[in-house]
Tab-separated table of C-alpha atoms and ligand atoms in Angstrom:
chain	number	residue	atom	x	y	z
A	1	MET	CA	38.090	-31.192	15.161
A	2	ALA	CA	36.903	-34.786	14.998
A	3	GLU	CA	34.918	-33.910	11.892
A	4	ALA	CA	37.920	-32.369	10.254
A	5	ARG	CA	39.845	-35.543	10.886
A	6	THR	CA	37.069	-37.679	9.520
A	7	ALA	CA	36.858	-35.566	6.403
A	8	GLU	CA	40.570	-35.718	5.947
A	9	ARG	CA	40.490	-39.478	6.142
A	10	ALA	CA	37.655	-39.695	3.714
A	11	ALA	CA	39.606	-37.507	1.312
A	12	GLN	CA	42.619	-39.738	1.596
A	13	GLY	CA	40.403	-42.622	0.620
A	14	GLU	CA	40.946	-45.262	3.242
A	15	GLY	CA	40.434	-48.868	2.650
A	16	HIS	CA	42.543	-51.896	2.876
A	17	PRO	CA	45.224	-52.633	0.300
A	18	SER	CA	43.843	-56.150	-0.092
A	19	GLY	CA	40.712	-54.670	-1.665
A	20	ASP	CA	38.619	-56.989	0.528
A	21	GLU	CA	35.087	-55.575	0.414
A	22	ARG	CA	34.545	-56.252	4.084
A	23	PHE	CA	37.082	-53.602	4.942
A	24	ALA	CA	34.867	-51.065	3.210
A	25	LEU	CA	32.081	-52.056	5.583
A	26	LEU	CA	34.456	-51.798	8.488
A	27	ASP	CA	35.425	-48.325	7.305
A	28	LYS	CA	31.795	-47.354	7.336
A	29	THR	CA	31.591	-48.350	10.990
A	30	LEU	CA	34.768	-46.455	11.735
A	31	ARG	CA	33.373	-43.340	10.107
A	32	LYS	CA	30.146	-43.703	12.036
A	33	ALA	CA	32.207	-43.978	15.215
A	34	ARG	CA	34.045	-40.824	14.103
A	35	TYR	CA	37.294	-42.649	14.670
A	36	GLN	CA	36.809	-42.183	18.395
A	37	GLN	CA	39.234	-44.336	20.328
A	38	ASP	CA	36.661	-45.160	22.955
A	39	GLN	CA	34.574	-46.857	20.267
A	40	LEU	CA	37.154	-49.617	19.950
A	41	ILE	CA	34.979	-52.339	21.452
A	42	GLU	CA	32.038	-51.523	19.182
A	43	VAL	CA	34.291	-51.574	16.178
A	44	LEU	CA	35.831	-54.876	17.245
A	45	HIS	CA	32.334	-56.364	17.420
A	46	VAL	CA	31.574	-55.299	13.891
A	47	ALA	CA	34.908	-56.638	12.683
A	48	GLN	CA	34.275	-59.968	14.348
A	49	ASP	CA	30.847	-60.181	12.722
A	50	LEU	CA	32.243	-59.303	9.313
A	51	PHE	CA	35.267	-61.575	9.353
A	52	GLY	CA	34.227	-64.293	11.799
A	53	HIS	CA	37.360	-63.753	13.818
A	54	LEU	CA	39.919	-61.036	14.520
A	55	SER	CA	43.070	-61.776	12.600
A	56	GLU	CA	46.286	-59.920	13.264
A	57	ASP	CA	45.765	-58.056	10.037
A	58	ILE	CA	42.447	-56.703	11.292
A	59	LEU	CA	43.867	-55.689	14.655
A	60	ILE	CA	46.691	-53.798	12.972
A	61	TYR	CA	44.217	-52.128	10.653
A	62	LEU	CA	42.045	-50.982	13.567
A	63	ALA	CA	45.028	-49.801	15.586
A	64	ARG	CA	46.082	-47.694	12.642
A	65	GLN	CA	42.636	-46.285	11.928
A	66	LEU	CA	41.935	-45.420	15.557
A	67	LYS	CA	45.500	-44.248	16.144
A	68	LEU	CA	45.940	-46.597	19.065
A	69	PRO	CA	49.051	-48.522	20.097
A	70	PRO	CA	48.796	-52.146	18.888
A	71	SER	CA	49.295	-53.516	22.397
A	72	ARG	CA	46.280	-51.548	23.614
A	73	VAL	CA	44.069	-52.953	20.857
A	74	TYR	CA	45.346	-56.440	21.583
A	75	GLY	CA	44.797	-55.978	25.317
A	76	VAL	CA	41.232	-54.796	24.929
A	77	ALA	CA	40.314	-57.439	22.358
A	78	THR	CA	41.741	-60.359	24.313
A	79	PHE	CA	39.992	-59.244	27.499
A	80	TYR	CA	36.618	-60.253	26.069
A	81	HIS	CA	35.628	-63.876	25.557
A	82	LEU	CA	33.347	-62.835	22.710
A	83	PHE	CA	36.235	-62.321	20.369
A	84	SER	CA	38.171	-65.076	18.712
A	85	PHE	CA	41.495	-64.685	17.014
A	86	THR	CA	41.892	-67.700	14.830
A	87	ALA	CA	39.832	-68.827	11.895
A	88	PRO	CA	37.717	-71.878	12.705
A	89	GLY	CA	39.065	-75.189	11.441
A	90	ARG	CA	37.615	-76.982	8.428
A	91	HIS	CA	35.949	-79.429	10.802
A	92	SER	CA	34.565	-78.967	14.259
A	93	ALA	CA	33.833	-81.153	17.257
A	94	THR	CA	31.834	-79.567	20.040
A	95	VAL	CA	31.446	-81.608	23.181
A	96	CYS	CA	28.419	-80.824	25.310
A	97	MET	CA	29.440	-80.133	28.884
A	98	GLY	CA	25.923	-79.624	30.202
A	99	THR	CA	25.011	-81.424	33.393
A	100	ALA	CA	23.613	-84.598	31.822
A	101	CYS	CA	26.518	-84.994	29.411
A	102	PHE	CA	29.037	-84.074	32.059
A	103	VAL	CA	27.713	-86.717	34.420
A	104	LYS	CA	27.955	-89.302	31.649
A	105	GLY	CA	31.594	-88.634	30.955
A	106	ALA	CA	31.862	-85.632	28.615
A	107	GLU	CA	35.031	-84.503	30.310
A	108	GLU	CA	36.804	-87.707	29.384
A	109	ILE	CA	35.768	-87.169	25.760
A	110	VAL	CA	37.189	-83.648	25.740
A	111	GLN	CA	40.457	-84.782	27.289
A	112	GLN	CA	40.880	-87.600	24.802
A	113	LEU	CA	40.044	-85.347	21.882
A	114	GLU	CA	42.553	-82.780	23.070
A	115	ALA	CA	45.240	-85.378	23.567
A	116	ALA	CA	44.628	-87.193	20.287
A	117	HIS	CA	44.690	-84.014	18.200
A	118	ASP	CA	47.172	-82.010	20.233
A	119	VAL	CA	44.818	-79.084	20.610
A	120	ARG	CA	43.219	-77.309	23.532
A	121	SER	CA	39.480	-76.936	23.751
A	122	GLY	CA	38.486	-73.646	22.136
A	123	GLN	CA	41.345	-73.865	19.679
A	124	THR	CA	42.120	-75.177	16.243
A	125	THR	CA	44.782	-77.687	15.275
A	126	GLU	CA	47.882	-76.226	13.694
A	127	ASP	CA	46.979	-77.625	10.283
A	128	GLY	CA	43.631	-75.811	10.484
A	129	GLU	CA	41.698	-79.081	10.154
A	130	LEU	CA	39.861	-79.367	13.453
A	131	THR	CA	38.420	-77.004	16.042
A	132	VAL	CA	37.613	-78.597	19.379
A	133	SER	CA	35.229	-76.784	21.655
A	134	THR	CA	32.759	-77.325	24.455
A	135	ALA	CA	29.215	-76.087	24.875
A	136	ARG	CA	26.590	-75.791	27.554
A	137	CYS	CA	23.600	-78.143	27.291
A	138	VAL	CA	22.652	-78.440	23.636
A	139	GLY	CA	19.132	-79.558	24.523
A	140	SER	CA	19.355	-83.288	23.804
A	141	CYS	CA	19.988	-84.544	27.299
A	142	GLY	CA	18.230	-87.857	26.587
A	143	LEU	CA	21.040	-88.591	24.124
A	144	ALA	CA	23.852	-87.778	26.545
A	145	PRO	CA	26.719	-87.618	26.175
A	146	VAL	CA	26.377	-85.569	23.029
A	147	VAL	CA	29.080	-84.459	20.627
A	148	VAL	CA	28.271	-82.185	17.706
A	149	VAL	CA	30.546	-82.982	14.783
A	150	ASP	CA	30.402	-80.616	11.830
A	151	GLY	CA	26.975	-79.466	12.956
A	152	VAL	CA	25.555	-82.991	13.292
A	153	VAL	CA	24.508	-84.233	16.722
A	154	THR	CA	25.940	-87.616	17.630
A	155	SER	CA	24.447	-89.343	20.657
A	156	HIS	CA	25.561	-91.690	23.442
A	157	GLN	CA	29.201	-91.046	22.720
A	158	THR	CA	32.254	-92.440	24.386
A	159	ALA	CA	35.783	-91.163	23.995
A	160	GLU	CA	36.494	-94.060	21.619
A	161	SER	CA	33.425	-93.574	19.442
A	162	THR	CA	34.040	-89.828	19.239
A	163	LEU	CA	37.667	-90.275	18.254
A	164	ALA	CA	36.694	-92.811	15.611
A	165	HIS	CA	33.971	-90.591	14.192
A	166	VAL	CA	36.131	-87.475	14.155
A	167	GLY	CA	38.861	-89.513	12.501
A	168	GLU	CA	36.461	-90.535	9.707
A	169	VAL	CA	35.273	-86.984	9.184
A	170	LEU	CA	38.817	-85.659	8.990
A	171	ALA	CA	39.754	-88.317	6.464
A	172	LYS	CA	36.967	-87.239	4.104
A	173	GLU	CA	37.339	-84.438	1.605
A	174	PRO	CA	36.209	-81.109	3.069
A	175	THR	CA	32.598	-80.436	2.159
A	176	GLU	CA	30.531	-77.275	2.077
A	177	ALA	CA	28.610	-78.201	5.196
A	178	SER	CA	31.722	-78.752	7.255
A	179	THR	CA	31.483	-75.644	9.395
B	1	MET	CA	51.918	-37.474	43.475
B	2	SER	CA	50.159	-34.172	43.421
B	3	ARG	CA	51.959	-31.500	45.296
B	4	GLY	CA	49.320	-28.796	45.253
B	5	ASN	CA	50.204	-25.163	45.061
B	6	GLY	CA	50.332	-22.933	48.078
B	7	ARG	CA	49.979	-24.156	51.598
B	8	PRO	CA	48.531	-27.410	52.836
B	9	SER	CA	45.053	-26.639	54.083
B	10	ILE	CA	43.284	-29.933	54.748
B	11	PRO	CA	43.601	-31.285	58.293
B	12	VAL	CA	43.780	-35.084	58.483
B	13	THR	CA	44.852	-37.654	61.028
B	14	ILE	CA	46.878	-40.681	60.041
B	15	ASP	CA	47.518	-43.315	62.698
B	16	GLY	CA	46.863	-40.664	65.308
B	17	GLN	CA	49.333	-38.253	63.761
B	18	GLU	CA	47.843	-34.915	62.740
B	19	ALA	CA	48.868	-33.519	59.393
B	20	MET	CA	47.902	-30.863	56.877
B	21	ALA	CA	47.288	-32.107	53.364
B	22	TYR	CA	47.368	-30.333	50.031
B	23	GLU	CA	44.289	-30.241	47.876
B	24	GLY	CA	44.213	-33.346	45.701
B	25	GLU	CA	46.650	-35.403	47.715
B	26	THR	CA	45.737	-39.025	48.288
B	27	ILE	CA	45.903	-40.760	51.643
B	28	LEU	CA	49.041	-42.533	50.467
B	29	ASP	CA	50.669	-39.244	49.441
B	30	VAL	CA	50.122	-37.672	52.835
B	31	ALA	CA	51.138	-40.778	54.749
B	32	THR	CA	54.357	-41.018	52.768
B	33	ARG	CA	55.092	-37.340	53.280
B	34	ILE	CA	54.774	-37.602	57.044
B	35	GLY	CA	56.769	-40.806	57.218
B	36	VAL	CA	54.008	-43.380	57.639
B	37	ARG	CA	54.663	-46.397	55.443
B	38	ILE	CA	51.669	-48.058	53.770
B	39	PRO	CA	52.398	-51.284	51.880
B	40	ARG	CA	51.857	-50.901	48.139
B	41	LEU	CA	52.871	-52.640	44.964
B	42	CYS	CA	51.238	-51.295	41.836
B	43	TYR	CA	51.542	-47.684	42.930
B	44	LEU	CA	54.672	-45.889	41.852
B	45	GLU	CA	55.451	-42.220	42.396
B	46	GLY	CA	55.528	-40.468	39.067
B	47	LEU	CA	53.035	-42.764	37.315
B	48	SER	CA	49.256	-42.686	37.091
B	49	VAL	CA	47.309	-44.621	39.716
B	50	TRP	CA	46.326	-48.175	38.749
B	51	GLY	CA	44.659	-49.389	41.949
B	52	GLY	CA	45.070	-53.045	41.053
B	53	CYS	CA	47.030	-54.738	43.829
B	54	ARG	CA	44.864	-53.638	46.768
B	55	LEU	CA	47.745	-53.865	49.204
B	56	CYS	CA	47.384	-50.234	50.168
B	57	LEU	CA	43.918	-50.678	51.727
B	58	VAL	CA	43.371	-48.563	54.819
B	59	GLU	CA	40.587	-47.948	57.281
B	60	VAL	CA	38.869	-44.585	57.244
B	61	GLU	CA	36.892	-43.617	60.317
B	62	ASP	CA	33.097	-43.786	59.854
B	63	ASP	CA	33.521	-45.461	56.484
B	64	PRO	CA	32.176	-49.021	56.346
B	65	ARG	CA	34.537	-49.970	53.504
B	66	TYR	CA	38.272	-50.092	53.402
B	67	ARG	CA	39.700	-47.639	50.908
B	68	LEU	CA	42.583	-47.826	48.487
B	69	SER	CA	44.931	-45.253	49.916
B	70	CYS	CA	46.673	-44.774	46.540
B	71	ALA	CA	43.414	-43.818	44.872
B	72	THR	CA	41.492	-41.987	47.595
B	73	PRO	CA	41.945	-38.232	47.887
B	74	VAL	CA	41.907	-36.902	51.416
B	75	VAL	CA	39.034	-34.798	52.701
B	76	ALA	CA	39.062	-32.543	55.707
B	77	GLU	CA	38.994	-34.201	59.125
B	78	MET	CA	39.586	-37.643	57.664
B	79	ALA	CA	40.937	-40.069	60.257
B	80	VAL	CA	42.885	-42.948	58.776
B	81	THR	CA	44.214	-46.117	60.329
B	82	THR	CA	46.815	-47.668	58.074
B	83	THR	CA	46.980	-51.028	59.725
B	84	ASN	CA	45.103	-53.265	62.091
B	85	TRP	CA	44.867	-56.989	62.539
B	86	GLU	CA	42.365	-57.472	59.724
B	87	LEU	CA	44.180	-55.246	57.254
B	88	HIS	CA	47.414	-57.011	58.037
B	89	ASN	CA	45.756	-60.356	57.274
B	90	HIS	CA	44.251	-59.051	54.045
B	91	ARG	CA	47.634	-57.914	52.938
B	92	ARG	CA	49.286	-61.145	53.862
B	93	ARG	CA	46.711	-63.085	51.866
B	94	ILE	CA	47.198	-60.856	48.856
B	95	VAL	CA	50.944	-61.369	48.972
B	96	GLU	CA	50.482	-65.122	49.343
B	97	MET	CA	48.201	-65.175	46.325
B	98	LEU	CA	50.760	-63.248	44.308
B	99	PHE	CA	53.324	-65.898	45.150
B	100	ALA	CA	50.892	-68.715	44.381
B	101	GLU	CA	49.971	-67.204	41.008
B	102	GLY	CA	53.503	-67.129	39.648
B	103	ASN	CA	56.591	-69.264	39.822
B	104	HIS	CA	58.677	-67.356	42.315
B	105	ILE	CA	61.809	-69.281	43.044
B	106	CYS	CA	63.929	-66.658	44.745
B	107	ALA	CA	67.020	-68.838	44.943
B	108	VAL	CA	67.452	-68.690	41.165
B	109	CYS	CA	66.098	-65.181	40.540
B	110	VAL	CA	68.216	-62.322	39.193
B	111	SER	CA	66.347	-60.041	41.538
B	112	ASN	CA	66.899	-61.993	44.727
B	113	GLY	CA	67.551	-59.346	47.386
B	114	ASP	CA	66.193	-56.510	45.240
B	115	CYS	CA	62.544	-57.478	45.021
B	116	GLU	CA	59.495	-55.658	46.295
B	117	LEU	CA	57.554	-58.912	46.494
B	118	GLN	CA	60.146	-60.339	48.874
B	119	ASP	CA	60.046	-57.139	50.915
B	120	LEU	CA	56.254	-57.286	51.078
B	121	ALA	CA	56.387	-60.896	52.210
B	122	ALA	CA	58.617	-59.856	55.091
B	123	GLU	CA	56.453	-56.852	55.860
B	124	THR	CA	53.245	-58.891	55.959
B	125	ASP	CA	54.754	-61.855	57.826
B	126	VAL	CA	54.321	-64.400	55.061
B	127	ASP	CA	56.075	-67.538	56.219
B	128	HIS	CA	54.376	-70.022	53.982
B	129	ILE	CA	51.801	-70.012	51.203
B	130	HIS	CA	48.349	-71.208	52.217
B	131	TYR	CA	47.134	-71.454	48.629
B	132	ASP	CA	47.730	-74.084	45.984
B	133	LEU	CA	50.620	-73.013	43.817
B	134	GLN	CA	49.319	-72.535	40.305
B	135	HIS	CA	52.584	-73.296	38.520
B	136	PRO	CA	51.518	-71.238	35.535
B	137	ASP	CA	52.903	-72.202	32.186
B	138	ALA	CA	54.238	-68.692	31.650
B	139	SER	CA	56.730	-67.787	28.993
B	140	VAL	CA	60.054	-66.030	28.915
B	141	ASP	CA	60.725	-63.433	26.238
B	142	ALA	CA	64.462	-63.122	25.724
B	143	SER	CA	64.193	-61.646	22.241
B	144	HIS	CA	65.290	-58.147	23.229
B	145	PRO	CA	69.011	-57.549	22.818
B	146	LYS	CA	69.363	-55.838	26.192
B	147	TYR	CA	66.534	-56.996	28.418
B	148	VAL	CA	64.549	-60.073	29.304
B	149	LEU	CA	60.947	-60.603	30.433
B	150	ASP	CA	60.178	-63.640	32.565
B	151	ARG	CA	56.413	-63.807	32.928
B	152	GLU	CA	56.689	-66.426	35.663
B	153	ARG	CA	57.799	-63.631	37.966
B	154	CYS	CA	55.333	-61.007	36.785
B	155	VAL	CA	52.800	-59.762	39.340
B	156	LEU	CA	50.852	-57.772	36.729
B	157	CYS	CA	51.333	-54.483	38.523
B	158	THR	CA	51.327	-52.729	35.101
B	159	ARG	CA	54.133	-50.400	36.097
B	160	CYS	CA	55.960	-51.295	32.881
B	161	VAL	CA	52.832	-50.605	30.837
B	162	ARG	CA	52.360	-47.217	32.439
B	163	VAL	CA	55.960	-46.071	32.437
B	164	CYS	CA	56.413	-46.978	28.794
B	165	ASN	CA	53.223	-45.161	27.838
B	166	GLU	CA	53.277	-42.204	30.198
B	167	ILE	CA	56.947	-41.373	30.595
B	168	GLU	CA	58.702	-42.843	27.579
B	169	GLY	CA	55.721	-42.377	25.276
B	170	ALA	CA	56.194	-45.642	23.428
B	171	HIS	CA	53.323	-47.812	24.725
B	172	VAL	CA	55.044	-51.036	23.831
B	173	TRP	CA	53.328	-52.996	26.621
B	174	ASP	CA	49.802	-53.775	27.584
B	175	VAL	CA	47.925	-56.483	29.458
B	176	GLY	CA	46.542	-59.193	27.213
B	177	GLY	CA	43.911	-61.774	28.128
B	178	ARG	CA	41.933	-61.829	31.326
B	179	GLY	CA	41.800	-63.501	34.697
B	180	SER	CA	44.444	-66.141	35.205
B	181	ASP	CA	45.321	-65.935	31.506
B	182	SER	CA	46.349	-62.286	31.785
B	183	MET	CA	49.864	-61.493	30.767
B	184	ILE	CA	52.055	-58.623	29.780
B	185	VAL	CA	52.349	-58.426	26.001
B	186	ALA	CA	54.425	-56.327	23.655
B	187	GLU	CA	52.627	-55.003	20.593
B	188	LEU	CA	50.213	-57.635	19.238
B	189	SER	CA	51.695	-60.231	21.565
B	190	LYS	CA	54.961	-60.281	19.625
B	191	PRO	CA	58.532	-60.884	20.686
B	192	TRP	CA	59.734	-57.744	22.462
B	193	GLY	CA	62.880	-57.659	20.383
B	194	GLU	CA	60.769	-57.156	17.258
B	195	SER	CA	58.887	-54.185	18.661
B	196	PRO	CA	59.166	-51.256	16.281
B	197	SER	CA	58.308	-48.777	19.033
B	198	CYS	CA	60.632	-49.880	21.849
B	199	THR	CA	63.402	-47.302	22.234
B	200	TRP	CA	65.556	-49.553	24.424
B	201	CYS	CA	65.262	-46.934	27.162
B	202	GLY	CA	65.061	-49.524	29.930
B	203	LYS	CA	62.521	-47.678	32.060
B	204	CYS	CA	60.206	-50.667	32.239
B	205	VAL	CA	63.105	-52.713	33.570
B	206	LEU	CA	63.990	-50.108	36.186
B	207	VAL	CA	60.473	-49.951	37.626
B	208	CYS	CA	59.618	-53.649	37.711
B	209	PRO	CA	59.104	-54.637	41.354
B	210	THR	CA	60.228	-58.230	40.800
B	211	GLY	CA	62.678	-60.124	38.638
B	212	ALA	CA	60.174	-60.262	35.772
B	213	LEU	CA	62.015	-57.563	33.852
B	214	ALA	CA	65.769	-57.575	34.062
B	215	PHE	CA	68.921	-56.577	32.263
B	216	LYS	CA	70.370	-59.411	30.272
B	217	GLY	CA	73.460	-61.109	31.551
B	218	ARG	CA	72.790	-60.595	35.248
B	219	ALA	CA	73.463	-63.595	37.434
B	220	VAL	CA	71.299	-64.652	40.369
B	221	GLY	CA	70.838	-61.766	42.780
B	222	GLU	CA	72.687	-59.295	40.564
B	223	MET	CA	69.772	-57.238	39.280
B	224	ARG	CA	69.237	-53.748	40.691
B	225	HIS	CA	66.076	-51.843	39.855
B	226	ASP	CA	65.614	-48.111	40.314
B	227	PRO	CA	61.919	-47.266	40.423
B	228	ALA	CA	62.530	-43.956	42.208
B	229	VAL	CA	64.103	-42.503	39.077
B	230	ILE	CA	60.641	-42.079	37.608
B	231	ASP	CA	59.455	-39.681	40.298
B	232	PHE	CA	62.710	-37.810	39.907
B	233	LEU	CA	62.167	-37.487	36.151
B	234	LYS	CA	58.576	-36.414	36.563
B	235	THR	CA	59.400	-33.778	39.165
B	236	ALA	CA	62.398	-32.593	37.215
B	237	ARG	CA	60.254	-32.076	34.141
B	238	ASP	CA	57.247	-30.586	35.909
B	239	GLU	CA	59.094	-28.381	38.347
B	240	GLY	CA	62.516	-27.951	36.777
B	241	LYS	CA	64.275	-29.675	39.637
B	242	TRP	CA	67.035	-31.403	37.757
B	243	TYR	CA	69.541	-31.149	40.572
B	244	GLU	CA	67.648	-33.019	43.275
B	245	ARG	CA	68.869	-36.487	42.563
B	246	GLN	CA	72.250	-36.839	44.164
B	247	GLU	CA	73.133	-40.475	44.169
B	248	ALA	CA	74.156	-41.964	40.852
B	249	ARG	CA	73.133	-45.454	39.879
C	1	SF4	S1	62.760	-50.243	27.069
C	1	SF4	FE1	61.630	-48.254	27.172
C	1	SF4	S2	60.535	-48.178	25.202
C	1	SF4	FE2	61.223	-50.305	25.428
C	1	SF4	S3	59.476	-51.358	26.356
C	1	SF4	FE3	60.788	-50.660	28.055
C	1	SF4	S4	59.971	-48.640	28.648
C	1	SF4	FE4	59.134	-49.141	26.641
C	2	SF4	S1	56.719	-57.154	34.118
C	2	SF4	FE1	57.242	-56.240	36.126
C	2	SF4	S2	56.532	-54.115	35.935
C	2	SF4	FE2	55.540	-55.238	34.296
C	2	SF4	S3	53.571	-55.870	35.153
C	2	SF4	FE3	54.990	-57.563	35.483
C	2	SF4	S4	55.788	-57.223	37.539
C	2	SF4	FE4	54.866	-55.287	36.889
C	3	FES	S1	23.552	-81.754	28.954
C	3	FES	FE1	24.293	-82.294	27.005
C	3	FES	S2	22.491	-82.084	25.852
C	3	FES	FE2	21.794	-81.425	27.782
C	4	FES	S1	49.101	-49.582	45.651
C	4	FES	FE1	47.038	-49.047	45.855
C	4	FES	S2	46.069	-50.647	44.774
C	4	FES	FE2	48.174	-51.122	44.437
C-alpha cells in the first residue's frame, strides 16, 4: 500500500515548482521515509540542514507531501528548539552568556542590543540586517564579556562598545564573510 | 467514553461505592456514570483523551502514584479515592497556575458565568492566586467573520484542536511552540479567518471551557458554550441515538 503510493508519486514526478535543486534532495528523503507521517521530524531535520531554516514554503511543501494538516506540521516543528523559521540576517551579533561573561555584564549588552535594534534575542531585525543571539560559554572567558560579531570574537565589551561596533558593521557593505 | 457491549463485569469501588464497570471504561467514565464528580478540564466526552491538565488525578489503593482518571482504564477490584486533602491541594494549585498563566479578567469576559475555569476555582476553593501572574503578551485573533479567539483566556486544553480534527474533520487548529510560548494556532499560524479548511461549524467555540473562543458580538457574560453536544453527536453517530437530546440550545 505504502509502496503503491510511493510509486504513484514517483510517476507523477514530484518536485517543487521553483525548480530549486534542494527540493529534489528533500524528495529523496521523503521517498526514503516512504512518505510516512511519523517520519515528519526526521524530514524536518533534513529540510533544516538543506535550507538553513524552515520557511513557510517548506512547511507547506512537507504538509502536502506527507498529507498532514498544516497546523500539525507547524505544531511539531515549533515544538523543537532545533528548528528555526527565519533566514539569518546579513549580520550577526552573538553575546556570550556563559558564567564569566554573564558576571561581567553580558545581560546588559543583550538588553541594549535588543532595545537599540528593536529585535528579540534569537531573532532577526525586520529588514533582515541583523540577527541577535546568545550563546553558552564560547571558550574565551579571559576576554569576558565576549561578543561574536559576524564570526569575529570581540573582547572586554560593554553595551556601548558593542553597539558602536555593531553599528559600524551594519553601515558597511555586506561581505561574503558576514554570516 | 467507551460503553462496552454486554453487561458490566468489572467490580470496582469508587469513594467506597461499589460499582460494576464495562471493559475498557476509565476511572472517570465509571465515576461519572455512578454520579461521582471528578474535577477535569481537558477531558471532554466524545473526544479522544488528552491527559494534559492533570486535574482529574485520583488515588488508587496500593498504587504509589496518583493516576489520571481520564486516562486510566479500570481493572477488577480497583479501589479509588477521588479526593483527599492532598489531591484537593494539587488541584487547587493547578487551577491557580492556570489563572496565573493567562490574563483572566472575569469582569470583562464574554464567558463570565459560563466558564469551566471559574467553576473549577470554586470547586477547588481558590480564593487568591499564590503565583506571580505572568501577564502573557498573548494575541487576539478576530479575523474570523463569526468567531473570535482570545489567547489570553486560553488554558491550552486542546479541546478545540481535537474537536476540529476528530469530529469536524478539518484540523484547522494545533498547538504551536512549547512551554510558556505554547499557543493555539490555525494552519501555519495564520489568521483564522484566512483558513481554507475552516467550515465555520463553530464546534471549537462550543467546546471551549473558557472565554478564549467565543461568538462574535457577545457582550460581557453573554457567551454560552455547549460542550455536551459533542458527546451527543458521537453517540448519535455511533449508536444511532439521534433522539436523545431533548433540550434545544
Ligand atoms: S469552526 Fe469548525 S472547522 Fe472552523 S476551526 Fe472551529 S471546529 Fe474547526
Ligand atoms: S481555545 Fe479554548 S478549547 Fe482551545 S485550547 Fe484554548 S481553552 Fe481549550
Ligand atoms: S563565559 Fe563567555 S567566553 Fe566563557
Ligand atoms: S481531565 Fe484528565 S488530565 Fe485533564
